Tab-separated table of C-alpha atoms and ligand atoms in Angstrom:
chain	number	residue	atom	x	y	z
A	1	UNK	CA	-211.738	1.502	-77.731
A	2	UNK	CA	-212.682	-0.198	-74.200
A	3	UNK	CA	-210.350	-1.564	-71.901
A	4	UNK	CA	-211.663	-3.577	-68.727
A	5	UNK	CA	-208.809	-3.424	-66.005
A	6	UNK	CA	-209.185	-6.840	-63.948
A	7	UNK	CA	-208.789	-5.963	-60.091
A	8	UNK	CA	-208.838	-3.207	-57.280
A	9	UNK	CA	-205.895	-2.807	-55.737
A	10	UNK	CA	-203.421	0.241	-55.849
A	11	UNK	CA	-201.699	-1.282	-59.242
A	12	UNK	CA	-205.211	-1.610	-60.900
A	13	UNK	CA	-205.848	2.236	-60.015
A	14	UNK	CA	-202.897	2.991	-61.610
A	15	UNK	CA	-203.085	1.293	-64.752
A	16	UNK	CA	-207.014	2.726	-64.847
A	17	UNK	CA	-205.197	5.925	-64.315
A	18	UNK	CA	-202.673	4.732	-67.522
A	19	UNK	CA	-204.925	3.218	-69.946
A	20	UNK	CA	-207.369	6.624	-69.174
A	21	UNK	CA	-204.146	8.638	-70.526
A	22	UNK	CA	-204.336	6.849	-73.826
A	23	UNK	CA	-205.942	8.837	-77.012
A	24	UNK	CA	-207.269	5.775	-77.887
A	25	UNK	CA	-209.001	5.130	-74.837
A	26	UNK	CA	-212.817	6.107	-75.054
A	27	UNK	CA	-214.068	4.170	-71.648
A	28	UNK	CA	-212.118	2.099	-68.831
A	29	UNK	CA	-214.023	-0.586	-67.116
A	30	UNK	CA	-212.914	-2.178	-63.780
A	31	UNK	CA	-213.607	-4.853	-61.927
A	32	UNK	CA	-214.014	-4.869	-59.153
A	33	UNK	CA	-212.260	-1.759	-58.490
A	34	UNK	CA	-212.312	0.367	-55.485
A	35	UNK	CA	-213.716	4.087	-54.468
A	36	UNK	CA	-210.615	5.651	-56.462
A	37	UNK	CA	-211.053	3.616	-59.183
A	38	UNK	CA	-215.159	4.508	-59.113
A	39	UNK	CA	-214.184	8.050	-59.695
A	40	UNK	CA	-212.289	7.123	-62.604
A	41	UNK	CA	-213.482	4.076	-64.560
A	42	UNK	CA	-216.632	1.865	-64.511
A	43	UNK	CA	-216.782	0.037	-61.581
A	44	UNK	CA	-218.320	-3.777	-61.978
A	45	UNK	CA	-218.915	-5.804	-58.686
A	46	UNK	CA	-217.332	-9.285	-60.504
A	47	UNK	CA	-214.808	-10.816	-58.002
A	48	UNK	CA	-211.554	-11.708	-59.917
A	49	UNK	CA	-211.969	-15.334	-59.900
A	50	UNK	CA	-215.576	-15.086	-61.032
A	51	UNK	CA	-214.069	-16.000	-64.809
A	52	UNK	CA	-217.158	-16.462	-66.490
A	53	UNK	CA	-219.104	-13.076	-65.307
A	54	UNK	CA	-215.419	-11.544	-66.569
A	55	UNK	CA	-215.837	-13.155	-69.902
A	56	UNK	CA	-219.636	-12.444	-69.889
A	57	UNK	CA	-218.923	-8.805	-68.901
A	58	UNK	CA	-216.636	-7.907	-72.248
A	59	UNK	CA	-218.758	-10.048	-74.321
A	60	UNK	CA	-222.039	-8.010	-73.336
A	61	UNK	CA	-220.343	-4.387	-73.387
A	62	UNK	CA	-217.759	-5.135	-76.166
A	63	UNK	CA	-214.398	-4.752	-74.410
A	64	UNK	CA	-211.968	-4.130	-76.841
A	65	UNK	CA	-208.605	-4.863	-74.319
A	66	UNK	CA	-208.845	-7.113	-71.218
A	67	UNK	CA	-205.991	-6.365	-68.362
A	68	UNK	CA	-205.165	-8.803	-65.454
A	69	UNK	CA	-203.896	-7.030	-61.958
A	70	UNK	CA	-203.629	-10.050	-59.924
A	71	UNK	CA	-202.116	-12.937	-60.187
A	72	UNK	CA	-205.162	-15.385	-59.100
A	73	UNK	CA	-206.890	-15.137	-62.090
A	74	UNK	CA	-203.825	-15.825	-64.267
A	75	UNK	CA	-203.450	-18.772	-62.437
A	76	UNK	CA	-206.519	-19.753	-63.178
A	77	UNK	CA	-206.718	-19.504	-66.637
A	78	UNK	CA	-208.525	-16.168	-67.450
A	79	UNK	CA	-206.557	-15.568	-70.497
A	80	UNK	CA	-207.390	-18.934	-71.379
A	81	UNK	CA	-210.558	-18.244	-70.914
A	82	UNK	CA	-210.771	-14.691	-72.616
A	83	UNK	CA	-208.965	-16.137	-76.104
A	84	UNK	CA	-211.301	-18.792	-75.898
A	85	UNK	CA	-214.084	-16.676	-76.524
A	86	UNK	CA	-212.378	-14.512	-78.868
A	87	UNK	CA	-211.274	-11.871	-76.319
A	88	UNK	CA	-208.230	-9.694	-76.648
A	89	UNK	CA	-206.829	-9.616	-72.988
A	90	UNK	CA	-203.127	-8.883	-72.205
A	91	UNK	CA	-201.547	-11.134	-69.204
A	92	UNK	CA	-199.962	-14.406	-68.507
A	93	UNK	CA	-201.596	-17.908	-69.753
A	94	UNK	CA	-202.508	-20.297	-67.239
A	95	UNK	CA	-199.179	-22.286	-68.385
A	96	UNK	CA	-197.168	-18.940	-68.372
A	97	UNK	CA	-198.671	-17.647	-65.225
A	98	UNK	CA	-197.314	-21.413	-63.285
A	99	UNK	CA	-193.888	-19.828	-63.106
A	100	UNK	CA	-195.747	-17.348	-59.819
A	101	UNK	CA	-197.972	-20.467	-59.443
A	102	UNK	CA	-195.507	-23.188	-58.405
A	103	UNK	CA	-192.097	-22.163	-56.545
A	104	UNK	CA	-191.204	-26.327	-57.382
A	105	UNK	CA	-192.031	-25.437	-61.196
A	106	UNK	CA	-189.869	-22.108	-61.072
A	107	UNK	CA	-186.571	-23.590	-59.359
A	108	UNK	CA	-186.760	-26.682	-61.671
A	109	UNK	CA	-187.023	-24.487	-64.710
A	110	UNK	CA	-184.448	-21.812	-63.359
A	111	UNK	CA	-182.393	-25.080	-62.874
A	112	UNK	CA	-183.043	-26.614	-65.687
A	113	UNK	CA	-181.651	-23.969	-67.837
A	114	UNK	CA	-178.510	-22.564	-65.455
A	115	UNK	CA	-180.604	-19.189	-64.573
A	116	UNK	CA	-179.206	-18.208	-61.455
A	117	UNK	CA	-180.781	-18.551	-57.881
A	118	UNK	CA	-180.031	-19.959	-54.468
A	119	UNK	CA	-179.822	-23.607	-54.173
A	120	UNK	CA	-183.002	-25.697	-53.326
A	121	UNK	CA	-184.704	-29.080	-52.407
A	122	UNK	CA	-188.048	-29.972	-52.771
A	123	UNK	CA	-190.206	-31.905	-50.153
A	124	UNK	CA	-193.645	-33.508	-50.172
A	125	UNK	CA	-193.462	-35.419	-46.650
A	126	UNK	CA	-192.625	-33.398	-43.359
A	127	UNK	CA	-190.406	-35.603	-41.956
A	128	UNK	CA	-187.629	-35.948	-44.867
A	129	UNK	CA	-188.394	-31.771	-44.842
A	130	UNK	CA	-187.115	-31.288	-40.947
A	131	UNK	CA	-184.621	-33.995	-41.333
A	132	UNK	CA	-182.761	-31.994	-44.191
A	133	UNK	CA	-183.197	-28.608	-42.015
A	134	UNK	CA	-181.122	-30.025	-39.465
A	135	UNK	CA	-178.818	-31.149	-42.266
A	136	UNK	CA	-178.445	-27.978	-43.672
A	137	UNK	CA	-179.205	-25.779	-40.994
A	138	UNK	CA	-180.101	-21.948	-40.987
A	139	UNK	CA	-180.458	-19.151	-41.722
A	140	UNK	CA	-182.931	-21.192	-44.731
A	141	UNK	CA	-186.342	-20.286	-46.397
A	142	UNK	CA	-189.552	-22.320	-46.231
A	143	UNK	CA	-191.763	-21.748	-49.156
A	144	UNK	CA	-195.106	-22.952	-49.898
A	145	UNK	CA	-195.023	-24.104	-53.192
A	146	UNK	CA	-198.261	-22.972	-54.397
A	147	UNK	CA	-199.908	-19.299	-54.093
A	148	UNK	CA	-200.222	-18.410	-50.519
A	149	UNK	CA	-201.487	-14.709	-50.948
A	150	UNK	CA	-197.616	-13.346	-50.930
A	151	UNK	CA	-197.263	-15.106	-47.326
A	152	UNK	CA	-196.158	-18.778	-48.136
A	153	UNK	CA	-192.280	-17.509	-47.702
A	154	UNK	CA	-191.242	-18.312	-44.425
A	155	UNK	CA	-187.245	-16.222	-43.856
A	156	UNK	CA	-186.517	-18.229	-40.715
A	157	UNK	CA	-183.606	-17.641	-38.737
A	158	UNK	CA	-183.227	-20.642	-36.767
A	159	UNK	CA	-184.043	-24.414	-37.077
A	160	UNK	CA	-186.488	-24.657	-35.033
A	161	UNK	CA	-188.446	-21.672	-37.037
A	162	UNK	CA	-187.747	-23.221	-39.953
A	163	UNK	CA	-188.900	-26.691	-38.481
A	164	UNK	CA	-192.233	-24.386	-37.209
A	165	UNK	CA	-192.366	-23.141	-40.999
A	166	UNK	CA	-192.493	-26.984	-42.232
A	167	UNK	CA	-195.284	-27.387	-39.634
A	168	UNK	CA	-197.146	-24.870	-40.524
A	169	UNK	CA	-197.361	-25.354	-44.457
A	170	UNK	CA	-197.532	-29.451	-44.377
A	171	UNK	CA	-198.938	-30.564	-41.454
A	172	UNK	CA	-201.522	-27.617	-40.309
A	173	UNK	CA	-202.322	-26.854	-43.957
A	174	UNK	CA	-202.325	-22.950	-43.669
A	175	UNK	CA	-201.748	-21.947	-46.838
A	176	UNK	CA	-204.604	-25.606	-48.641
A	177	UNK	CA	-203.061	-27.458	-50.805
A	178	UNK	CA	-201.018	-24.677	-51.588
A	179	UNK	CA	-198.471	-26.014	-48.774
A	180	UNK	CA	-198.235	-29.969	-50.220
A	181	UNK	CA	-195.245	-29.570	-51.158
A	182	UNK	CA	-192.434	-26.884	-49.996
A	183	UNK	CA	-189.287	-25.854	-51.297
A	184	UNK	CA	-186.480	-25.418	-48.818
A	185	UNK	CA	-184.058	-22.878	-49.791
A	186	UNK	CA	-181.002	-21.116	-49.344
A	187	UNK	CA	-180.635	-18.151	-47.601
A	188	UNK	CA	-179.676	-14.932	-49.779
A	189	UNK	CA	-178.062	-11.772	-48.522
A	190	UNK	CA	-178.180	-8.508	-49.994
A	191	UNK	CA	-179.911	-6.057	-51.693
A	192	UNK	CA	-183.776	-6.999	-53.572
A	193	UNK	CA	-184.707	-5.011	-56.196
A	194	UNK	CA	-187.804	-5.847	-58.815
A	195	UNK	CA	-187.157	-6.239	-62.585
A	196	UNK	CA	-190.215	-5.546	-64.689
A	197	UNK	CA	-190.474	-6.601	-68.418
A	198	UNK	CA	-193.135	-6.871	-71.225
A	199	UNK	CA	-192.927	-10.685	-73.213
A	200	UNK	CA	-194.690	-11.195	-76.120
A	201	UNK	CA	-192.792	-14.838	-75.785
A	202	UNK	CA	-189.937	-14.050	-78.140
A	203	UNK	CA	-188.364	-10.292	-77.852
A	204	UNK	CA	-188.209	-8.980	-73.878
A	205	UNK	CA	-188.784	-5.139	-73.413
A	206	UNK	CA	-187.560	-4.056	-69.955
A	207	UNK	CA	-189.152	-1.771	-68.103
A	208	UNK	CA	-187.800	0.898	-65.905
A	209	UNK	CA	-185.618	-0.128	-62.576
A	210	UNK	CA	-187.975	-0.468	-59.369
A	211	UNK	CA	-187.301	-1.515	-55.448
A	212	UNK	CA	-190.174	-2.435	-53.186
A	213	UNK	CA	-190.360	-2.755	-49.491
A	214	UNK	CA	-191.797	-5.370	-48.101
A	215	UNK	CA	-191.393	-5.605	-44.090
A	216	UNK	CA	-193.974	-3.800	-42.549
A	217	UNK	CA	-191.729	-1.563	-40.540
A	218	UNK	CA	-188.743	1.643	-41.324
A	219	UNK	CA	-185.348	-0.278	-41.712
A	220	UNK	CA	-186.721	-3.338	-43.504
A	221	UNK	CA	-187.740	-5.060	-39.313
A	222	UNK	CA	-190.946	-7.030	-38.752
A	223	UNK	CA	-192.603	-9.479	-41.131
A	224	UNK	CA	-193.406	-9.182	-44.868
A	225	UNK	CA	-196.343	-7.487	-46.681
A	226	UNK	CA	-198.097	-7.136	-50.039
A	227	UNK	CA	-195.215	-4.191	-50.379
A	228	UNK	CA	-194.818	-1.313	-48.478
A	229	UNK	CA	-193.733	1.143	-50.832
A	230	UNK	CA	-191.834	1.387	-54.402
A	231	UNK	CA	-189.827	4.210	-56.194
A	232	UNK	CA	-188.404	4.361	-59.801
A	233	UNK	CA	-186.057	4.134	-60.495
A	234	UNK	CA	-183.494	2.021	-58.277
A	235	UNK	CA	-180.149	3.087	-58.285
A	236	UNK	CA	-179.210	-0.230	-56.881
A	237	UNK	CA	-179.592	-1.896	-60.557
A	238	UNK	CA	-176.437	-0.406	-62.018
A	239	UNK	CA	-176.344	-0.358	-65.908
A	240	UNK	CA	-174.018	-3.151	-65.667
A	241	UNK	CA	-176.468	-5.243	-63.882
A	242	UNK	CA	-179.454	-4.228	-65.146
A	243	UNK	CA	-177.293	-5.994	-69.137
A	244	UNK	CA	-176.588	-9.358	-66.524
A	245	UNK	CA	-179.937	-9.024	-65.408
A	246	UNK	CA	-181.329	-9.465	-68.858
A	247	UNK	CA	-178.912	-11.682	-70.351
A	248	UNK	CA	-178.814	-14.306	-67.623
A	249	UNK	CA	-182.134	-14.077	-66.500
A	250	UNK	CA	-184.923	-12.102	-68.284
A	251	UNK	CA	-184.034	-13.452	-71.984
A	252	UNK	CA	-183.066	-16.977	-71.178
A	253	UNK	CA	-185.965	-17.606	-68.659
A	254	UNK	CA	-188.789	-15.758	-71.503
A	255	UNK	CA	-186.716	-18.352	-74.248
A	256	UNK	CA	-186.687	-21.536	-71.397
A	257	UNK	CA	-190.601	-21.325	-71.366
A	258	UNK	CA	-190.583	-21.043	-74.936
A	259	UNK	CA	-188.649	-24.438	-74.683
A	260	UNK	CA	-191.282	-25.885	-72.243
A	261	UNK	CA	-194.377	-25.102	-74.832
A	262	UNK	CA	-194.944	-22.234	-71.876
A	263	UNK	CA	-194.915	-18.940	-74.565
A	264	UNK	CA	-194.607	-16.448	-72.123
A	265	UNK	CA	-196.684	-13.317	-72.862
A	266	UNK	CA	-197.646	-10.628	-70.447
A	267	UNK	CA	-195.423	-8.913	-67.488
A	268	UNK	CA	-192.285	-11.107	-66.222
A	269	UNK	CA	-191.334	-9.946	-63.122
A	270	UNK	CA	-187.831	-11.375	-60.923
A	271	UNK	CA	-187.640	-10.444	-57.580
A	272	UNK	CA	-183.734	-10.380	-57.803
A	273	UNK	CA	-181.216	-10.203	-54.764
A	274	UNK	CA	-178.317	-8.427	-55.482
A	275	UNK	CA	-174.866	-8.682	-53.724
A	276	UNK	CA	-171.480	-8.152	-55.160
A	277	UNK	CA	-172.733	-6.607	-58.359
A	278	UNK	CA	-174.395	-10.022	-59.388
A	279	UNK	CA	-178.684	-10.346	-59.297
A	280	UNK	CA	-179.813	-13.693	-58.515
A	281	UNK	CA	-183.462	-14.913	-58.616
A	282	UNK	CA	-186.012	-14.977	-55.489
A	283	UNK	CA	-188.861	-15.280	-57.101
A	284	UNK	CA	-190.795	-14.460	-60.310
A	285	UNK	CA	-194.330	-12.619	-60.876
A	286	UNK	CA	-196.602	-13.115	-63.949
A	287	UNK	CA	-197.904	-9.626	-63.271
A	288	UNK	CA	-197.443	-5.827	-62.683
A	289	UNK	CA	-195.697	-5.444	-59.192
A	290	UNK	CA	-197.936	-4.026	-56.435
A	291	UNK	CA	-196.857	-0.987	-55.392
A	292	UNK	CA	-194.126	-0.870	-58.051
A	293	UNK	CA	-196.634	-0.295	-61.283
A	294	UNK	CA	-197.976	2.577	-59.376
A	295	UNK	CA	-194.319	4.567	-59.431
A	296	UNK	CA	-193.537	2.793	-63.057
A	297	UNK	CA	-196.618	3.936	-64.755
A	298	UNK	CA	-196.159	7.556	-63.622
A	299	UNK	CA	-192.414	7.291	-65.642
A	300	UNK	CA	-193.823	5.795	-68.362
A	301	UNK	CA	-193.720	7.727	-71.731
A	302	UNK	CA	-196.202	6.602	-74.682
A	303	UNK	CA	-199.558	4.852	-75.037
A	304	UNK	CA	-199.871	1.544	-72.967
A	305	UNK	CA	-202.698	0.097	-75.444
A	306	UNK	CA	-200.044	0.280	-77.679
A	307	UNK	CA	-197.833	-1.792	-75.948
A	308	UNK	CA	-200.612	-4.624	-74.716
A	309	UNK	CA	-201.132	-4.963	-78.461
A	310	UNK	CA	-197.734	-5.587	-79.345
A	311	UNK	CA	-197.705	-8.361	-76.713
A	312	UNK	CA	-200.638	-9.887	-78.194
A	313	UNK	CA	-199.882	-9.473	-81.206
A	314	UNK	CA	-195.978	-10.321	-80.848
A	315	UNK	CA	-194.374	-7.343	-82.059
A	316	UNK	CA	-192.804	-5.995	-79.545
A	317	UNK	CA	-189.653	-6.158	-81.002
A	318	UNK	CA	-191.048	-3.128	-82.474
A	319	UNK	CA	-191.833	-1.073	-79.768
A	320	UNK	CA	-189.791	1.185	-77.957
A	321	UNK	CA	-190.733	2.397	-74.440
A	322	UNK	CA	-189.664	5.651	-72.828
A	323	UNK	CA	-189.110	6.540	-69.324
A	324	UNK	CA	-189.034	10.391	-67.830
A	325	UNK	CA	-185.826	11.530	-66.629
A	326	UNK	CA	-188.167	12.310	-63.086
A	327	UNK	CA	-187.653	9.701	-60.212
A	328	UNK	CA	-191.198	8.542	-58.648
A	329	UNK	CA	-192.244	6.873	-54.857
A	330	UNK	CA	-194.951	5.221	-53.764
A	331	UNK	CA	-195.753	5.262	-50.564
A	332	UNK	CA	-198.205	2.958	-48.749
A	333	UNK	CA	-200.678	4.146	-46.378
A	334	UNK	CA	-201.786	1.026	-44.544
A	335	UNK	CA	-204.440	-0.055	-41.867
A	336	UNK	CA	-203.215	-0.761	-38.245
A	337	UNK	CA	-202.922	-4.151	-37.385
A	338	UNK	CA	-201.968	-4.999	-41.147
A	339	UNK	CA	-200.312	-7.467	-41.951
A	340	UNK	CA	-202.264	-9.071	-39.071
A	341	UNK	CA	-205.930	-8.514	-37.796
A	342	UNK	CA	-206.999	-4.769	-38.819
A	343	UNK	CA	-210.157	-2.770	-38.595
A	344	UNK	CA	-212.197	-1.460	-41.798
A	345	UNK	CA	-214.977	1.699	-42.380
A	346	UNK	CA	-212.711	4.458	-41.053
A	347	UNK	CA	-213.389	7.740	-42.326
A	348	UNK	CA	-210.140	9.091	-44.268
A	349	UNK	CA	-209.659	12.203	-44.542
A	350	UNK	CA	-207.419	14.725	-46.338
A	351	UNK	CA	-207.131	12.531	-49.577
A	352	UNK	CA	-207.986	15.435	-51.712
A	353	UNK	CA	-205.717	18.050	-50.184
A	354	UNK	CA	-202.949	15.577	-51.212
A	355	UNK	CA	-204.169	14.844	-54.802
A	356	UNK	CA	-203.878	18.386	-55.424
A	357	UNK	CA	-200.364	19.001	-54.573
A	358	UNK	CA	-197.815	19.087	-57.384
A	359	UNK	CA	-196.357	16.432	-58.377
A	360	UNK	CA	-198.770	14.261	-56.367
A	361	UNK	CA	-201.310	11.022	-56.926
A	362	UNK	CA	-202.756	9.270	-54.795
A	363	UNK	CA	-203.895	6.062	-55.866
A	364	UNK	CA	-206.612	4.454	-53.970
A	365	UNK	CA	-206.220	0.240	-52.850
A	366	UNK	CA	-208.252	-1.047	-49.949
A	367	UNK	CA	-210.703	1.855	-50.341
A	368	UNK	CA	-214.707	1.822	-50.202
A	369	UNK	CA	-217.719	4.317	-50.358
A	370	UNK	CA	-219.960	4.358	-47.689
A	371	UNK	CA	-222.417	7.534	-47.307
A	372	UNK	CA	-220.591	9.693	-49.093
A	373	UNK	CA	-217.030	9.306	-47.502
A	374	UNK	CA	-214.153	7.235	-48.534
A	375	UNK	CA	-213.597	4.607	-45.671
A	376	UNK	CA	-211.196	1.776	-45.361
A	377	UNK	CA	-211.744	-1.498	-46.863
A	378	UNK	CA	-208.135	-3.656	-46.804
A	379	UNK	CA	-204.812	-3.796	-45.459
A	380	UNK	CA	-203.516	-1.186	-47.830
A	381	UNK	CA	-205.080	1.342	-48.321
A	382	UNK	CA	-203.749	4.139	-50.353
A	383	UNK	CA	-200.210	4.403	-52.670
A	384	UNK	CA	-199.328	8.315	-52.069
A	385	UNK	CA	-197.657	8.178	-55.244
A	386	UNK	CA	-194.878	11.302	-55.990
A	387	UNK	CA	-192.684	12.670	-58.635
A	388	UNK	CA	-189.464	14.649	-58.622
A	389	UNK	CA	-186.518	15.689	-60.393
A	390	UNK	CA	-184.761	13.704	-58.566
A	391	UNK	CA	-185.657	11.104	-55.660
A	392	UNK	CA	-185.015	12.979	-52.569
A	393	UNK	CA	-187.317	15.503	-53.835
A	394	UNK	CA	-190.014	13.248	-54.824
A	395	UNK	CA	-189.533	11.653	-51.222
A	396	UNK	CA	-190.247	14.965	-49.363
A	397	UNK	CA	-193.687	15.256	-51.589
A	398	UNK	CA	-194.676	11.973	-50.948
A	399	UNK	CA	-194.451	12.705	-47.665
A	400	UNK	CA	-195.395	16.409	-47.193
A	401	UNK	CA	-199.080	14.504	-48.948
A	402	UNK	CA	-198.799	11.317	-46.842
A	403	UNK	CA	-199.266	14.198	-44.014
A	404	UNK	CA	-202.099	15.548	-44.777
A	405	UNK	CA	-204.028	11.989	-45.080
A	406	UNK	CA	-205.277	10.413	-41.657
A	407	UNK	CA	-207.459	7.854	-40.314
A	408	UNK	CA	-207.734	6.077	-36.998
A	409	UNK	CA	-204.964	3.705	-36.790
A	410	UNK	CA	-203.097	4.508	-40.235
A	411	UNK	CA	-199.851	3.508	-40.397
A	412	UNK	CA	-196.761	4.048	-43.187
A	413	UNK	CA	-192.968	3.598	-43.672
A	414	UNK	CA	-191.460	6.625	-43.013
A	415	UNK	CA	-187.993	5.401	-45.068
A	416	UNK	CA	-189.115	5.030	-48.171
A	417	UNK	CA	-186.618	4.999	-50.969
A	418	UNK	CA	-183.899	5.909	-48.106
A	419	UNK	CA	-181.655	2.873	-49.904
A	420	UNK	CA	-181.471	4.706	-52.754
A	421	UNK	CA	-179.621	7.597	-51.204
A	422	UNK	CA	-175.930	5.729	-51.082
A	423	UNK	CA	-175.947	5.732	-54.345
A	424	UNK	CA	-176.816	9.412	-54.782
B	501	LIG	P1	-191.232	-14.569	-52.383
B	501	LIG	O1	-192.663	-14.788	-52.013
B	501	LIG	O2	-190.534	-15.760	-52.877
B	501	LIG	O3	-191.034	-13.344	-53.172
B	501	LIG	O4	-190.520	-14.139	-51.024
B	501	LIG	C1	-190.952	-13.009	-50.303
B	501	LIG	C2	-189.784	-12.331	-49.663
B	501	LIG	O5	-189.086	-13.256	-48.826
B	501	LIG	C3	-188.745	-11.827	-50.629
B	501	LIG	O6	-189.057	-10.567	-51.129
B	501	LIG	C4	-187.508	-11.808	-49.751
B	501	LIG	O7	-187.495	-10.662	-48.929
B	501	LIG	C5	-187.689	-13.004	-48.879
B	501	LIG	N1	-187.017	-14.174	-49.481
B	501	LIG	C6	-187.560	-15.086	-50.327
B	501	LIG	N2	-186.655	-16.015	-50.686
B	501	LIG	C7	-185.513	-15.709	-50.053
B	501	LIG	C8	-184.204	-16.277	-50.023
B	501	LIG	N3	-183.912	-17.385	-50.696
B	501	LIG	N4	-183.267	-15.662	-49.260
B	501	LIG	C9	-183.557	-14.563	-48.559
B	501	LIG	N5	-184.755	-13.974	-48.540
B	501	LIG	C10	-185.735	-14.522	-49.282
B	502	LIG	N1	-194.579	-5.775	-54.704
B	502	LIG	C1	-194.543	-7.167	-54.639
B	502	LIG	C2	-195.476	-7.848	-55.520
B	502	LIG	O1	-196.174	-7.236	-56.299
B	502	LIG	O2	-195.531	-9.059	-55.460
């Protein structure tokens, strides 16, 4: 069959680098893709908003299985879009995918139906918004309630940030229209680890445990970032909590958007904080985590088609999914500057030499071609991606490759999956 992957960031390498696995499989499209990607797959220059070129694309070369990376075009209503025309495509529907759309929709819902998560008001005019900061006072989190391209969560530490924060969403309009409302929210300590599950919109299949890092720099300091590196699995998720994790939050959220004529089928994914043995929910994803698919997929046992078609089809409850024993880490290789201003075109070298140590993948994101070299093209750049039998040892490979990759101005984590040693 033919797959199209929808995307070109390190996640959509590595489910190119999945669905290419599968016996099934006789040719991966992507689109757009990257220079990793290229080497792999069919690269198609169709932006991931351009819907109708999608559509038009699987129609023309008879795609058998459509897969959405990012979240934008969920939002939008590609799957819509792709049933509409009689398309198979695996991913959230533009009602499903609201619940990474609209931080007001998610904390009503999660509300609504006793899921836990920090408390919350919602605000549409500024003024009511800073009055209630100095009610409350902080630590407190702005959010934008619309998609703000994984920046429209403002951490703020005093009121005065947070009153800054209010500023900058409502009355500056960074983030559109994105920022017409906010959610003002209370501050959670402790641990964040990602929880990943298929839906078909009835039975939830979890997958594998995961933590990301998002601040740019070692010891979680500076501000946030697409992700800074993932590894699998997360000691931090006990089994204990991984049973709470499903019973108070993955199953009754997957059965509250069942109740609000939402099916959700795809990827649910909770970005959970975790103190005292209890997970409560930041955030959720309609989507594959970015870097965490990239550590996830290289655990993963068993054909992927197989389980995209049991979503669609909903039959999942038939499906079993099997993880290696092996732990994996993802480390991100990222432009300087990033998450601010960066340069792109540098020359990378070394990419190869890593590829071909054991154990090792390197998984190409803001990558791009240019006269025969691979050259920089985003803020991140590559996912060194590792295994081991264990994760200090895939740590030391990630690294020993991350070493041998440079460019002008590179920059990476050098802690990466250090949280999960106190649990070792
Ligand atoms: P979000 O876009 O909602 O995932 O937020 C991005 C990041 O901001 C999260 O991964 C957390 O590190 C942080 N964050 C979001 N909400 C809260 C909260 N209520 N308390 C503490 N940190 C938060
Ligand atoms: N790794 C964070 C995200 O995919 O949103």
């Amino acid at each position: 069959m033919k797959v199209l992957v929808v995307g070109g960031g390190g996640r959509e390498h590595s489910l190119v680098w999945k669905l290419n696995q599968s016996p099934r499989v006789t040719k991966v499209y992507c689109a757009p893709g990257n220079a990793g990607i290229a080497r792999e797959a069919e690269v198609v220059p169709i932006d991931v908003t351009d819907i109708k070129a999608l559509v038009d694309l699987a129609l023309d070369e008879g795609i058998d299985l459509t897969c959405v990376g990012p979240e934008l075009p969920l939002t939008l209503g590609i799957v819509d879009a792709f049933e509409e025309a009689g398309l198979r495509i695996f991913g959230a529907s533009k009602a499903a995918a609201e619940i990474e759309g609209s931080k007001v929709f998610t904390k009503d819902l999660l509300a609504k139906y006793n899921i836990p998560t920090g408390s919350y008001k919602v605000f549409e005019d500024p003024a009511e918004a800073k009055a209630y900061l100095k009610e409350v006072g902080a630590p407190i989190v702005v959010k934008a309630d619309g998609l703000a391209a994984g920046k429209g969560a403002l951490v703020c530490q005093t009121i005065e940030e947070a009153e800054d924060a209010v500023r900058l969403c409502m009355e500056e309009r960074a983030f559109g229209d994105a920022g017409n409302r906010v959610v003002i929210e209370e501050f959670l300590v402790g641990e964040e680890a990602s929880f990943l599950a298929f839906s078909d919109g009835k039975t939830v299949l979890p997958m594998a445990t995961s933590q990301d890092h998002k601040p740019i720099f070692d010891g979680d300091k500076g501000p946030n970032t697409g992700g800074m590196g993932a590894y699998s699995p997360a000691p931090v998720v006990t089994p204990e909590l991984f049973d709470q994790t499903m019973n108070e939050i993955m199953i009754p959220t997957v059965q509250a958007m069942a109740s609000e004529g939402r099916p959700y089928k795809g990827v649910l994914y909770a970005g959970l904080m975790i103190r005292d043995g209890k997970a409560r929910v930041l955030e959720f994803n309609a989507r594959f985590g970015d870097p965490e698919a990239q550590p996830l997929f290289m655990r993963m046992d068993g054909d992927l088609v197989d389980v995209m078609e049991a979503v669609i089809d909903g039959r999942l409850d038939q499906v079993e999914l099997q993880w290696q024993d092996d732990a994996t880490i993802c480390v991100v290789m990222a432009s300087g500057g990033y998450p601010g201003d960066y340069e792109k075109g540098k020359v990378i070298t070394g990419i190869d030499e890593a590829d071909a140590l054991h154990g090792v993948k390197v998984f190409h994101a803001g990558t791009a071609e240019k006269d025969g070299k691979i050259v920089t093209a985003g803020g991140r750049v590559l996912g060194v991606t590792a295994r081991g039998k264990d994760i200090p040892q895939a740590i030391e490979r990630a690294y020993e490759a991350c070493a041998l990759i440079s460019w002008e101005g590179a920059q990476y984590r050098k802690d990466i999956g250090a949280k999960a040693r106190k649990f070792l």
